[in-house]
Amino acid sequence: MKLIVFFPAIYLGIMLSTTVQATDNVHFSGALVAEPCKLSESDMDIKLDFGSVIEKSLYQYHRTQSKPFTIHLEDCDPTMMSTVSVTFEGTPDDELTTMLALAPTSSAKGVAVGLETADGKMLSINKPSPYIDIEEGLNTLTFNAYLMAQPTRLNNNSLVGGDFTAISTFIMSYQ
C-alpha cells in the first residue's frame, strides 16, 4: 500500500511565496469567411426514400431509375462568388468505387448508391461536381440518386434483399 501524506501548512507556504508567470500556451485560430449563399434550414438533413426496389428489375436493368433531390441555397450574392460546386462525401462501395456504399447495418447486399447531375452526368463520391452558376436570391441545385447492382453479384445471381441505408455529407465550395 502506498501512503501519500500531505503537509498543508508547508504546501500553503510554498503556494503563497511562489509567483506563477503566465506563458503563451493557449493558441486560438480559425478563419472568418463570407459565403455567398446560406443553406436552407430544411436541407440540413435531406432524406431520400427509394421505396421498394424490385430485385428482378435490378437483374434486368442493373440500376433503378433516378430519383431527384434538391439543395436550396438562400440569400445568394453572386457578386461575392459566382459559382458553387458540391462534393458528396462518404464511404465508397468496394466494387463500385465511384458510388456510395450501403451502411454496414443494411440487410440488403450487392447494391450501391450512385449520384448524378440533373442532366444525368455521373458524379463520383468524394469528388467535386462541376461548378454551377449561382444567381441572386434563391438557388435550387438538383441532383439525382439511384441504386446500382454490383456486377459480381449480378453475375453470381447473389443480390440479397432487405432494408438499406447510406449516408453522405455534402460540402459546398464557392468560386
Tab-separated table of N, CA and C in Angstrom:
chain	number	residue	atom	x	y	z
A	1	MET	N	0.838	-1.161	0.000
A	1	MET	CA	0.000	0.000	0.000
A	1	MET	C	0.890	1.233	0.000
A	2	LYS	N	0.547	2.167	-0.858
A	2	LYS	CA	1.295	3.397	-0.958
A	2	LYS	C	0.639	4.434	-0.056
A	3	LEU	N	1.436	5.115	0.709
A	3	LEU	CA	0.916	6.112	1.627
A	3	LEU	C	1.287	7.499	1.104
A	4	ILE	N	0.273	8.320	0.946
A	4	ILE	CA	0.507	9.682	0.497
A	4	ILE	C	0.171	10.605	1.659
A	5	VAL	N	1.131	11.413	2.034
A	5	VAL	CA	0.947	12.324	3.159
A	5	VAL	C	1.056	13.742	2.635
A	6	PHE	N	0.104	14.562	2.988
A	6	PHE	CA	0.137	15.964	2.591
A	6	PHE	C	0.505	16.800	3.803
A	7	PHE	N	1.252	17.806	3.560
A	7	PHE	CA	1.602	18.748	4.618
A	7	PHE	C	1.021	20.093	4.227
A	8	PRO	N	-0.241	20.348	4.593
A	8	PRO	CA	-0.931	21.551	4.147
A	8	PRO	C	-0.236	22.848	4.515
A	9	ALA	N	0.337	22.956	5.670
A	9	ALA	CA	0.959	24.210	6.069
A	9	ALA	C	2.175	24.517	5.210
A	10	ILE	N	2.999	23.505	4.949
A	10	ILE	CA	4.184	23.704	4.109
A	10	ILE	C	3.747	24.009	2.687
A	11	TYR	N	2.765	23.264	2.183
A	11	TYR	CA	2.270	23.460	0.817
A	11	TYR	C	1.690	24.858	0.659
A	12	LEU	N	0.907	25.319	1.643
A	12	LEU	CA	0.321	26.645	1.595
A	12	LEU	C	1.408	27.703	1.590
A	13	GLY	N	2.451	27.495	2.365
A	13	GLY	CA	3.560	28.436	2.400
A	13	GLY	C	4.256	28.509	1.058
A	14	ILE	N	4.422	27.380	0.401
A	14	ILE	CA	5.051	27.363	-0.919
A	14	ILE	C	4.150	28.077	-1.922
A	15	MET	N	2.850	27.842	-1.843
A	15	MET	CA	1.915	28.491	-2.772
A	15	MET	C	1.937	29.996	-2.598
A	16	LEU	N	1.994	30.466	-1.360
A	16	LEU	CA	1.958	31.904	-1.123
A	16	LEU	C	3.258	32.579	-1.513
A	17	SER	N	4.356	31.869	-1.460
A	17	SER	CA	5.634	32.501	-1.753
A	17	SER	C	6.067	32.318	-3.204
A	18	THR	N	5.349	31.531	-3.982
A	18	THR	CA	5.722	31.281	-5.366
A	18	THR	C	4.870	32.137	-6.304
A	19	THR	N	5.535	32.825	-7.219
A	19	THR	CA	4.832	33.604	-8.229
A	19	THR	C	4.791	32.783	-9.504
A	20	VAL	N	3.609	32.658	-10.072
A	20	VAL	CA	3.457	31.900	-11.310
A	20	VAL	C	3.335	32.884	-12.455
A	21	GLN	N	4.129	32.694	-13.457
A	21	GLN	CA	4.118	33.564	-14.626
A	21	GLN	C	3.340	32.874	-15.738
A	22	ALA	N	2.427	33.584	-16.363
A	22	ALA	CA	1.663	33.021	-17.477
A	22	ALA	C	2.544	32.984	-18.717
A	23	THR	N	2.376	31.930	-19.501
A	23	THR	CA	3.105	31.829	-20.767
A	23	THR	C	2.093	31.694	-21.894
A	24	ASP	N	2.590	31.795	-23.110
A	24	ASP	CA	1.727	31.649	-24.290
A	24	ASP	C	1.458	30.175	-24.534
A	25	ASN	N	0.483	29.601	-23.839
A	25	ASN	CA	0.234	28.181	-24.025
A	25	ASN	C	-1.178	27.867	-24.496
A	26	VAL	N	-1.964	28.876	-24.819
A	26	VAL	CA	-3.279	28.668	-25.414
A	26	VAL	C	-3.320	29.482	-26.696
A	27	HIS	N	-3.479	28.814	-27.798
A	27	HIS	CA	-3.500	29.473	-29.104
A	27	HIS	C	-4.853	29.236	-29.758
A	28	PHE	N	-5.477	30.274	-30.227
A	28	PHE	CA	-6.761	30.176	-30.911
A	28	PHE	C	-6.555	30.600	-32.347
A	29	SER	N	-7.185	29.862	-33.260
A	29	SER	CA	-7.081	30.233	-34.669
A	29	SER	C	-8.346	29.833	-35.391
A	30	GLY	N	-8.473	30.261	-36.592
A	30	GLY	CA	-9.644	29.948	-37.405
A	30	GLY	C	-9.663	30.858	-38.602
A	31	ALA	N	-10.783	30.892	-39.267
A	31	ALA	CA	-10.946	31.756	-40.423
A	31	ALA	C	-12.366	32.300	-40.418
A	32	LEU	N	-12.475	33.569	-40.533
A	32	LEU	CA	-13.775	34.213	-40.664
A	32	LEU	C	-14.010	34.375	-42.158
A	33	VAL	N	-15.037	33.724	-42.666
A	33	VAL	CA	-15.285	33.756	-44.100
A	33	VAL	C	-16.694	34.249	-44.382
A	34	ALA	N	-16.852	34.802	-45.538
A	34	ALA	CA	-18.174	35.207	-46.001
A	34	ALA	C	-18.552	34.282	-47.145
A	35	GLU	N	-19.664	33.610	-47.004
A	35	GLU	CA	-20.121	32.742	-48.075
A	35	GLU	C	-21.223	33.450	-48.833
A	36	PRO	N	-21.274	33.249	-50.124
A	36	PRO	CA	-22.255	33.979	-50.928
A	36	PRO	C	-23.687	33.485	-50.764
A	37	CYS	N	-23.892	32.299	-50.183
A	37	CYS	CA	-25.241	31.752	-50.018
A	37	CYS	C	-25.388	31.142	-48.635
A	38	LYS	N	-26.633	30.997	-48.221
A	38	LYS	CA	-26.956	30.329	-46.962
A	38	LYS	C	-27.726	29.056	-47.305
A	39	LEU	N	-27.377	27.961	-46.663
A	39	LEU	CA	-28.087	26.698	-46.873
A	39	LEU	C	-29.421	26.766	-46.162
A	40	SER	N	-30.468	26.387	-46.855
A	40	SER	CA	-31.805	26.370	-46.263
A	40	SER	C	-31.838	25.425	-45.070
A	41	GLU	N	-32.514	25.840	-44.001
A	41	GLU	CA	-32.646	25.002	-42.799
A	41	GLU	C	-33.240	23.634	-43.137
A	42	SER	N	-34.162	23.593	-44.081
A	42	SER	CA	-34.820	22.329	-44.434
A	42	SER	C	-33.875	21.341	-45.111
A	43	ASP	N	-32.723	21.822	-45.567
A	43	ASP	CA	-31.770	20.950	-46.252
A	43	ASP	C	-30.589	20.546	-45.376
A	44	MET	N	-30.703	20.774	-44.078
A	44	MET	CA	-29.636	20.362	-43.163
A	44	MET	C	-29.597	18.839	-43.019
A	45	ASP	N	-30.720	18.178	-43.288
A	45	ASP	CA	-30.811	16.724	-43.183
A	45	ASP	C	-31.780	16.227	-44.257
A	46	ILE	N	-31.262	15.972	-45.442
A	46	ILE	CA	-32.082	15.544	-46.575
A	46	ILE	C	-32.265	14.030	-46.503
A	47	LYS	N	-33.499	13.582	-46.683
A	47	LYS	CA	-33.789	12.146	-46.702
A	47	LYS	C	-34.415	11.805	-48.054
A	48	LEU	N	-33.901	10.785	-48.686
A	48	LEU	CA	-34.419	10.328	-49.976
A	48	LEU	C	-34.801	8.864	-49.823
A	49	ASP	N	-36.081	8.567	-50.020
A	49	ASP	CA	-36.596	7.211	-49.850
A	49	ASP	C	-36.783	6.561	-51.218
A	50	PHE	N	-36.079	5.482	-51.463
A	50	PHE	CA	-36.217	4.753	-52.720
A	50	PHE	C	-37.474	3.875	-52.728
A	51	GLY	N	-38.102	3.738	-51.587
A	51	GLY	CA	-39.264	2.859	-51.516
A	51	GLY	C	-38.833	1.415	-51.687
A	52	SER	N	-39.712	0.616	-52.264
A	52	SER	CA	-39.391	-0.792	-52.525
A	52	SER	C	-38.746	-0.915	-53.898
A	53	VAL	N	-37.590	-1.522	-53.933
A	53	VAL	CA	-36.867	-1.754	-55.185
A	53	VAL	C	-37.018	-3.234	-55.512
A	54	ILE	N	-37.493	-3.515	-56.714
A	54	ILE	CA	-37.726	-4.901	-57.133
A	54	ILE	C	-36.403	-5.537	-57.569
A	55	GLU	N	-36.040	-6.609	-56.896
A	55	GLU	CA	-34.783	-7.306	-57.165
A	55	GLU	C	-34.676	-7.748	-58.630
A	56	LYS	N	-35.765	-8.293	-59.184
A	56	LYS	CA	-35.756	-8.753	-60.584
A	56	LYS	C	-35.455	-7.609	-61.543
A	57	SER	N	-35.915	-6.425	-61.189
A	57	SER	CA	-35.657	-5.248	-62.015
A	57	SER	C	-34.157	-4.916	-62.037
A	58	LEU	N	-33.496	-5.082	-60.894
A	58	LEU	CA	-32.047	-4.842	-60.865
A	58	LEU	C	-31.294	-5.862	-61.718
A	59	TYR	N	-31.741	-7.117	-61.700
A	59	TYR	CA	-31.098	-8.122	-62.553
A	59	TYR	C	-31.295	-7.773	-64.026
A	60	GLN	N	-32.449	-7.228	-64.357
A	60	GLN	CA	-32.737	-6.902	-65.757
A	60	GLN	C	-32.071	-5.604	-66.204
A	61	TYR	N	-32.187	-4.538	-65.413
A	61	TYR	CA	-31.707	-3.215	-65.840
A	61	TYR	C	-30.414	-2.776	-65.143
A	62	HIS	N	-29.988	-3.489	-64.140
A	62	HIS	CA	-28.763	-3.245	-63.384
A	62	HIS	C	-28.819	-2.032	-62.469
A	63	ARG	N	-29.802	-1.181	-62.649
A	63	ARG	CA	-29.945	0.001	-61.803
A	63	ARG	C	-31.396	0.442	-61.759
A	64	THR	N	-31.699	1.282	-60.774
A	64	THR	CA	-33.048	1.836	-60.694
A	64	THR	C	-33.114	3.116	-61.513
A	65	GLN	N	-34.317	3.614	-61.676
A	65	GLN	CA	-34.459	4.935	-62.275
A	65	GLN	C	-33.964	5.970	-61.277
A	66	SER	N	-33.560	7.100	-61.783
A	66	SER	CA	-33.042	8.168	-60.933
A	66	SER	C	-34.156	8.813	-60.128
A	67	LYS	N	-33.831	9.178	-58.893
A	67	LYS	CA	-34.744	9.921	-58.019
A	67	LYS	C	-34.097	11.273	-57.724
A	68	PRO	N	-34.785	12.359	-58.064
A	68	PRO	CA	-34.192	13.683	-57.833
A	68	PRO	C	-34.273	14.117	-56.368
A	69	PHE	N	-33.296	14.914	-55.975
A	69	PHE	CA	-33.325	15.607	-54.685
A	69	PHE	C	-32.683	16.976	-54.895
A	70	THR	N	-33.049	17.919	-54.039
A	70	THR	CA	-32.581	19.288	-54.238
A	70	THR	C	-31.894	19.836	-52.988
A	71	ILE	N	-30.994	20.741	-53.239
A	71	ILE	CA	-30.337	21.525	-52.199
A	71	ILE	C	-30.707	22.975	-52.488
A	72	HIS	N	-31.313	23.622	-51.499
A	72	HIS	CA	-31.767	25.002	-51.673
A	72	HIS	C	-30.779	25.970	-51.030
A	73	LEU	N	-30.326	26.921	-51.806
A	73	LEU	CA	-29.439	27.961	-51.305
A	73	LEU	C	-30.215	29.267	-51.270
A	74	GLU	N	-30.140	29.964	-50.146
A	74	GLU	CA	-30.912	31.194	-49.956
A	74	GLU	C	-29.983	32.394	-49.832
A	75	ASP	N	-30.564	33.565	-50.084
A	75	ASP	CA	-29.850	34.833	-49.909
A	75	ASP	C	-28.514	34.857	-50.640
A	76	CYS	N	-28.476	34.333	-51.839
A	76	CYS	CA	-27.224	34.269	-52.591
A	76	CYS	C	-26.837	35.650	-53.130
A	77	ASP	N	-25.551	35.922	-53.063
A	77	ASP	CA	-24.985	37.168	-53.583
A	77	ASP	C	-23.853	36.801	-54.535
A	78	PRO	N	-24.150	36.714	-55.841
A	78	PRO	CA	-23.130	36.287	-56.799
A	78	PRO	C	-22.007	37.308	-56.997
A	79	THR	N	-22.126	38.509	-56.410
A	79	THR	CA	-21.013	39.450	-56.518
A	79	THR	C	-19.850	39.023	-55.623
A	80	MET	N	-20.142	38.198	-54.600
A	80	MET	CA	-19.075	37.685	-53.727
A	80	MET	C	-18.318	36.553	-54.422
A	81	MET	N	-19.059	35.555	-54.868
A	81	MET	CA	-18.541	34.419	-55.635
A	81	MET	C	-19.689	33.965	-56.506
A	82	SER	N	-19.393	33.566	-57.726
A	82	SER	CA	-20.476	33.364	-58.700
A	82	SER	C	-20.799	31.911	-59.027
A	83	THR	N	-20.018	30.959	-58.494
A	83	THR	CA	-20.293	29.554	-58.793
A	83	THR	C	-20.155	28.713	-57.521
A	84	VAL	N	-20.788	27.551	-57.561
A	84	VAL	CA	-20.725	26.616	-56.439
A	84	VAL	C	-20.530	25.200	-56.972
A	85	SER	N	-19.773	24.418	-56.225
A	85	SER	CA	-19.570	23.006	-56.521
A	85	SER	C	-19.968	22.232	-55.270
A	86	VAL	N	-20.490	21.029	-55.462
A	86	VAL	CA	-20.916	20.197	-54.334
A	86	VAL	C	-20.119	18.897	-54.372
A	87	THR	N	-19.547	18.549	-53.234
A	87	THR	CA	-18.858	17.266	-53.086
A	87	THR	C	-19.667	16.417	-52.117
A	88	PHE	N	-20.072	15.243	-52.557
A	88	PHE	CA	-20.782	14.292	-51.701
A	88	PHE	C	-19.739	13.351	-51.116
A	89	GLU	N	-19.520	13.478	-49.813
A	89	GLU	CA	-18.508	12.660	-49.154
A	89	GLU	C	-19.156	11.459	-48.482
A	90	GLY	N	-18.442	10.356	-48.490
A	90	GLY	CA	-18.941	9.153	-47.853
A	90	GLY	C	-18.022	7.980	-48.136
A	91	THR	N	-18.431	6.812	-47.675
A	91	THR	CA	-17.651	5.591	-47.874
A	91	THR	C	-17.948	5.016	-49.249
A	92	PRO	N	-16.926	4.876	-50.090
A	92	PRO	CA	-17.173	4.287	-51.407
A	92	PRO	C	-17.439	2.783	-51.314
A	93	ASP	N	-18.238	2.295	-52.246
A	93	ASP	CA	-18.525	0.868	-52.336
A	93	ASP	C	-17.237	0.123	-52.705
A	94	ASP	N	-17.090	-1.099	-52.216
A	94	ASP	CA	-15.890	-1.893	-52.501
A	94	ASP	C	-15.722	-2.197	-53.984
A	95	GLU	N	-16.814	-2.437	-54.666
A	95	GLU	CA	-16.741	-2.805	-56.089
A	95	GLU	C	-17.044	-1.623	-57.000
A	96	LEU	N	-18.097	-0.905	-56.707
A	96	LEU	CA	-18.472	0.273	-57.494
A	96	LEU	C	-17.878	1.491	-56.788
A	97	THR	N	-16.582	1.674	-56.944
A	97	THR	CA	-15.808	2.599	-56.115
A	97	THR	C	-16.148	4.074	-56.298
A	98	THR	N	-16.874	4.429	-57.329
A	98	THR	CA	-17.289	5.820	-57.515
A	98	THR	C	-18.654	6.077	-56.882
A	99	MET	N	-19.219	5.037	-56.273
A	99	MET	CA	-20.560	5.129	-55.681
A	99	MET	C	-20.500	4.941	-54.172
A	100	LEU	N	-21.576	5.331	-53.524
A	100	LEU	CA	-21.687	5.296	-52.075
A	100	LEU	C	-22.052	3.897	-51.588
A	101	ALA	N	-21.275	3.402	-50.634
A	101	ALA	CA	-21.542	2.081	-50.051
A	101	ALA	C	-22.756	2.146	-49.130
A	102	LEU	N	-23.433	1.024	-49.003
A	102	LEU	CA	-24.507	0.918	-48.025
A	102	LEU	C	-23.905	0.903	-46.623
A	103	ALA	N	-24.665	1.395	-45.662
A	103	ALA	CA	-24.227	1.351	-44.271
A	103	ALA	C	-24.087	-0.110	-43.841
A	104	PRO	N	-23.137	-0.407	-42.962
A	104	PRO	CA	-22.936	-1.790	-42.512
A	104	PRO	C	-24.170	-2.408	-41.851
A	105	THR	N	-25.069	-1.583	-41.351
A	105	THR	CA	-26.281	-2.099	-40.707
A	105	THR	C	-27.348	-2.524	-41.719
A	106	SER	N	-27.119	-2.280	-42.995
A	106	SER	CA	-28.092	-2.643	-44.030
A	106	SER	C	-28.157	-4.154	-44.192
A	107	SER	N	-29.374	-4.677	-44.313
A	107	SER	CA	-29.503	-6.118	-44.552
A	107	SER	C	-29.445	-6.435	-46.048
A	108	ALA	N	-29.765	-5.467	-46.901
A	108	ALA	CA	-29.618	-5.653	-48.348
A	108	ALA	C	-28.135	-5.699	-48.684
A	109	LYS	N	-27.767	-6.487	-49.677
A	109	LYS	CA	-26.365	-6.620	-50.095
A	109	LYS	C	-26.293	-6.634	-51.613
A	110	GLY	N	-25.215	-6.048	-52.139
A	110	GLY	CA	-24.959	-6.134	-53.572
A	110	GLY	C	-25.363	-4.917	-54.370
A	111	VAL	N	-25.688	-3.807	-53.705
A	111	VAL	CA	-26.038	-2.577	-54.411
A	111	VAL	C	-25.273	-1.411	-53.799
A	112	ALA	N	-25.159	-0.350	-54.578
A	112	ALA	CA	-24.532	0.885	-54.123
A	112	ALA	C	-25.391	2.043	-54.607
A	113	VAL	N	-25.213	3.200	-53.980
A	113	VAL	CA	-25.967	4.393	-54.356
A	113	VAL	C	-25.104	5.233	-55.293
A	114	GLY	N	-25.647	5.493	-56.475
A	114	GLY	CA	-24.976	6.348	-57.443
A	114	GLY	C	-25.576	7.740	-57.410
A	115	LEU	N	-24.770	8.721	-57.761
A	115	LEU	CA	-25.210	10.113	-57.811
A	115	LEU	C	-24.922	10.675	-59.197
A	116	GLU	N	-25.778	11.599	-59.623
A	116	GLU	CA	-25.582	12.231	-60.920
A	116	GLU	C	-26.151	13.640	-60.902
A	117	THR	N	-25.740	14.430	-61.877
A	117	THR	CA	-26.273	15.775	-62.026
A	117	THR	C	-27.706	15.684	-62.532
A	118	ALA	N	-28.393	16.802	-62.540
A	118	ALA	CA	-29.785	16.825	-63.004
A	118	ALA	C	-29.911	16.345	-64.443
A	119	ASP	N	-28.869	16.573	-65.261
A	119	ASP	CA	-28.926	16.134	-66.662
A	119	ASP	C	-28.331	14.738	-66.870
A	120	GLY	N	-28.103	14.005	-65.779
A	120	GLY	CA	-27.717	12.599	-65.896
A	120	GLY	C	-26.230	12.314	-65.975
A	121	LYS	N	-25.367	13.296	-65.753
A	121	LYS	CA	-23.919	13.038	-65.773
A	121	LYS	C	-23.502	12.488	-64.417
A	122	MET	N	-22.783	11.377	-64.444
A	122	MET	CA	-22.388	10.700	-63.216
A	122	MET	C	-21.490	11.583	-62.352
A	123	LEU	N	-21.731	11.524	-61.029
A	123	LEU	CA	-20.866	12.184	-60.047
A	123	LEU	C	-20.192	11.100	-59.217
A	124	SER	N	-18.908	11.243	-59.015
A	124	SER	CA	-18.180	10.287	-58.183
A	124	SER	C	-18.222	10.733	-56.731
A	125	ILE	N	-18.389	9.780	-55.836
A	125	ILE	CA	-18.366	10.069	-54.413
A	125	ILE	C	-16.984	10.620	-54.060
A	126	ASN	N	-16.948	11.602	-53.179
A	126	ASN	CA	-15.714	12.237	-52.705
A	126	ASN	C	-14.992	13.064	-53.766
A	127	LYS	N	-15.675	13.407	-54.845
A	127	LYS	CA	-15.103	14.275	-55.896
A	127	LYS	C	-16.074	15.429	-56.123
A	128	PRO	N	-15.548	16.635	-56.369
A	128	PRO	CA	-16.442	17.785	-56.557
A	128	PRO	C	-17.238	17.696	-57.865
A	129	SER	N	-18.450	18.212	-57.811
A	129	SER	CA	-19.278	18.312	-59.015
A	129	SER	C	-18.729	19.442	-59.884
A	130	PRO	N	-19.159	19.522	-61.127
A	130	PRO	CA	-18.806	20.707	-61.914
A	130	PRO	C	-19.391	21.947	-61.226
A	131	TYR	N	-18.746	23.081	-61.441
A	131	TYR	CA	-19.253	24.325	-60.845
A	131	TYR	C	-20.551	24.742	-61.523
A	132	ILE	N	-21.458	25.264	-60.710
A	132	ILE	CA	-22.784	25.692	-61.163
A	132	ILE	C	-22.903	27.185	-60.885
A	133	ASP	N	-23.373	27.945	-61.863
A	133	ASP	CA	-23.573	29.384	-61.671
A	133	ASP	C	-24.651	29.626	-60.634
A	134	ILE	N	-24.417	30.611	-59.786
A	134	ILE	CA	-25.439	30.995	-58.819
A	134	ILE	C	-25.977	32.377	-59.179
A	135	GLU	N	-27.247	32.551	-58.892
A	135	GLU	CA	-27.926	33.814	-59.171
A	135	GLU	C	-28.307	34.474	-57.853
A	136	GLU	N	-28.627	35.727	-57.916
A	136	GLU	CA	-29.056	36.466	-56.730
A	136	GLU	C	-30.312	35.842	-56.139
A	137	GLY	N	-30.353	35.743	-54.804
A	137	GLY	CA	-31.546	35.238	-54.126
A	137	GLY	C	-31.523	33.739	-53.927
A	138	LEU	N	-32.634	33.087	-54.295
A	138	LEU	CA	-32.808	31.652	-54.099
A	138	LEU	C	-32.245	30.856	-55.277
A	139	ASN	N	-31.503	29.803	-54.977
A	139	ASN	CA	-30.974	28.899	-55.997
A	139	ASN	C	-31.309	27.477	-55.590
A	140	THR	N	-31.707	26.671	-56.559
A	140	THR	CA	-32.040	25.277	-56.319
A	140	THR	C	-31.075	24.408	-57.109
A	141	LEU	N	-30.318	23.585	-56.394
A	141	LEU	CA	-29.386	22.653	-57.026
A	141	LEU	C	-30.047	21.282	-57.022
A	142	THR	N	-30.253	20.717	-58.195
A	142	THR	CA	-30.920	19.422	-58.303
A	142	THR	C	-29.907	18.358	-58.694
A	143	PHE	N	-29.972	17.255	-57.973
A	143	PHE	CA	-29.143	16.088	-58.245
A	143	PHE	C	-30.047	14.867	-58.284
A	144	ASN	N	-29.521	13.766	-58.774
A	144	ASN	CA	-30.254	12.506	-58.808
A	144	ASN	C	-29.476	11.436	-58.067
A	145	ALA	N	-30.214	10.498	-57.498
A	145	ALA	CA	-29.618	9.321	-56.867
A	145	ALA	C	-30.288	8.084	-57.452
A	146	TYR	N	-29.557	6.993	-57.474
A	146	TYR	CA	-30.089	5.729	-57.980
A	146	TYR	C	-29.345	4.584	-57.312
A	147	LEU	N	-29.920	3.410	-57.365
A	147	LEU	CA	-29.246	2.201	-56.879
A	147	LEU	C	-28.691	1.440	-58.066
A	148	MET	N	-27.488	0.936	-57.919
A	148	MET	CA	-26.891	0.114	-58.969
A	148	MET	C	-26.414	-1.186	-58.350
A	149	ALA	N	-26.654	-2.270	-59.068
A	149	ALA	CA	-26.228	-3.592	-58.607
A	149	ALA	C	-24.752	-3.795	-58.921
A	150	GLN	N	-24.051	-4.433	-57.996
A	150	GLN	CA	-22.644	-4.756	-58.225
A	150	GLN	C	-22.550	-5.832	-59.314
A	151	PRO	N	-21.659	-5.665	-60.285
A	151	PRO	CA	-21.543	-6.645	-61.370
A	151	PRO	C	-21.286	-8.080	-60.901
A	152	THR	N	-20.444	-8.268	-59.875
A	152	THR	CA	-20.182	-9.649	-59.429
A	152	THR	C	-21.442	-10.284	-58.833
A	153	ARG	N	-22.236	-9.491	-58.129
A	153	ARG	CA	-23.491	-10.014	-57.567
A	153	ARG	C	-24.478	-10.344	-58.689
A	154	LEU	N	-24.487	-9.523	-59.727
A	154	LEU	CA	-25.361	-9.824	-60.876
A	154	LEU	C	-24.929	-11.119	-61.543
A	155	ASN	N	-23.626	-11.255	-61.790
A	155	ASN	CA	-23.099	-12.449	-62.464
A	155	ASN	C	-23.314	-13.718	-61.642
A	156	ASN	N	-23.245	-13.591	-60.309
A	156	ASN	CA	-23.412	-14.746	-59.428
A	156	ASN	C	-24.856	-14.941	-58.983
A	157	ASN	N	-25.743	-14.075	-59.475
A	157	ASN	CA	-27.148	-14.148	-59.076
A	157	ASN	C	-27.274	-14.127	-57.543
A	158	SER	N	-26.542	-13.194	-56.907
A	158	SER	CA	-26.459	-13.237	-55.439
A	158	SER	C	-26.831	-11.917	-54.748
A	159	LEU	N	-27.718	-11.138	-55.358
A	159	LEU	CA	-28.220	-9.965	-54.646
A	159	LEU	C	-28.997	-10.440	-53.432
A	160	VAL	N	-28.909	-9.679	-52.342
A	160	VAL	CA	-29.615	-10.029	-51.116
A	160	VAL	C	-30.606	-8.912	-50.825
A	161	GLY	N	-31.885	-9.267	-50.755
A	161	GLY	CA	-32.921	-8.296	-50.450
A	161	GLY	C	-32.914	-7.903	-48.986
A	162	GLY	N	-33.448	-6.740	-48.707
A	162	GLY	CA	-33.544	-6.274	-47.326
A	162	GLY	C	-33.535	-4.757	-47.282
A	163	ASP	N	-33.616	-4.232	-46.079
A	163	ASP	CA	-33.579	-2.786	-45.883
A	163	ASP	C	-32.160	-2.275	-46.083
A	164	PHE	N	-32.054	-1.020	-46.488
A	164	PHE	CA	-30.727	-0.433	-46.658
A	164	PHE	C	-30.768	1.054	-46.329
A	165	THR	N	-29.627	1.552	-45.928
A	165	THR	CA	-29.389	2.982	-45.761
A	165	THR	C	-27.980	3.280	-46.255
A	166	ALA	N	-27.776	4.508	-46.620
A	166	ALA	CA	-26.452	5.005	-46.984
A	166	ALA	C	-26.423	6.471	-46.567
A	167	ILE	N	-25.267	6.922	-46.143
A	167	ILE	CA	-25.165	8.294	-45.644
A	167	ILE	C	-24.026	9.015	-46.347
A	168	SER	N	-24.322	10.242	-46.759
A	168	SER	CA	-23.321	11.102	-47.366
A	168	SER	C	-23.426	12.487	-46.746
A	169	THR	N	-22.317	13.159	-46.657
A	169	THR	CA	-22.273	14.550	-46.227
A	169	THR	C	-21.886	15.371	-47.438
A	170	PHE	N	-22.586	16.489	-47.682
A	170	PHE	CA	-22.184	17.295	-48.816
A	170	PHE	C	-21.466	18.554	-48.361
A	171	ILE	N	-20.464	18.918	-49.142
A	171	ILE	CA	-19.625	20.085	-48.880
A	171	ILE	C	-19.786	21.042	-50.058
A	172	MET	N	-20.062	22.298	-49.750
A	172	MET	CA	-20.238	23.325	-50.775
A	172	MET	C	-18.925	24.088	-50.930
A	173	SER	N	-18.472	24.259	-52.167
A	173	SER	CA	-17.274	25.045	-52.451
A	173	SER	C	-17.650	26.144	-53.430
A	174	TYR	N	-17.358	27.360	-53.061
A	174	TYR	CA	-17.684	28.515	-53.898
A	174	TYR	C	-16.429	29.024	-54.595
A	175	GLN	N	-16.670	29.659	-55.732
A	175	GLN	CA	-15.562	30.215	-56.504
A	175	GLN	C	-16.030	31.486	-57.175
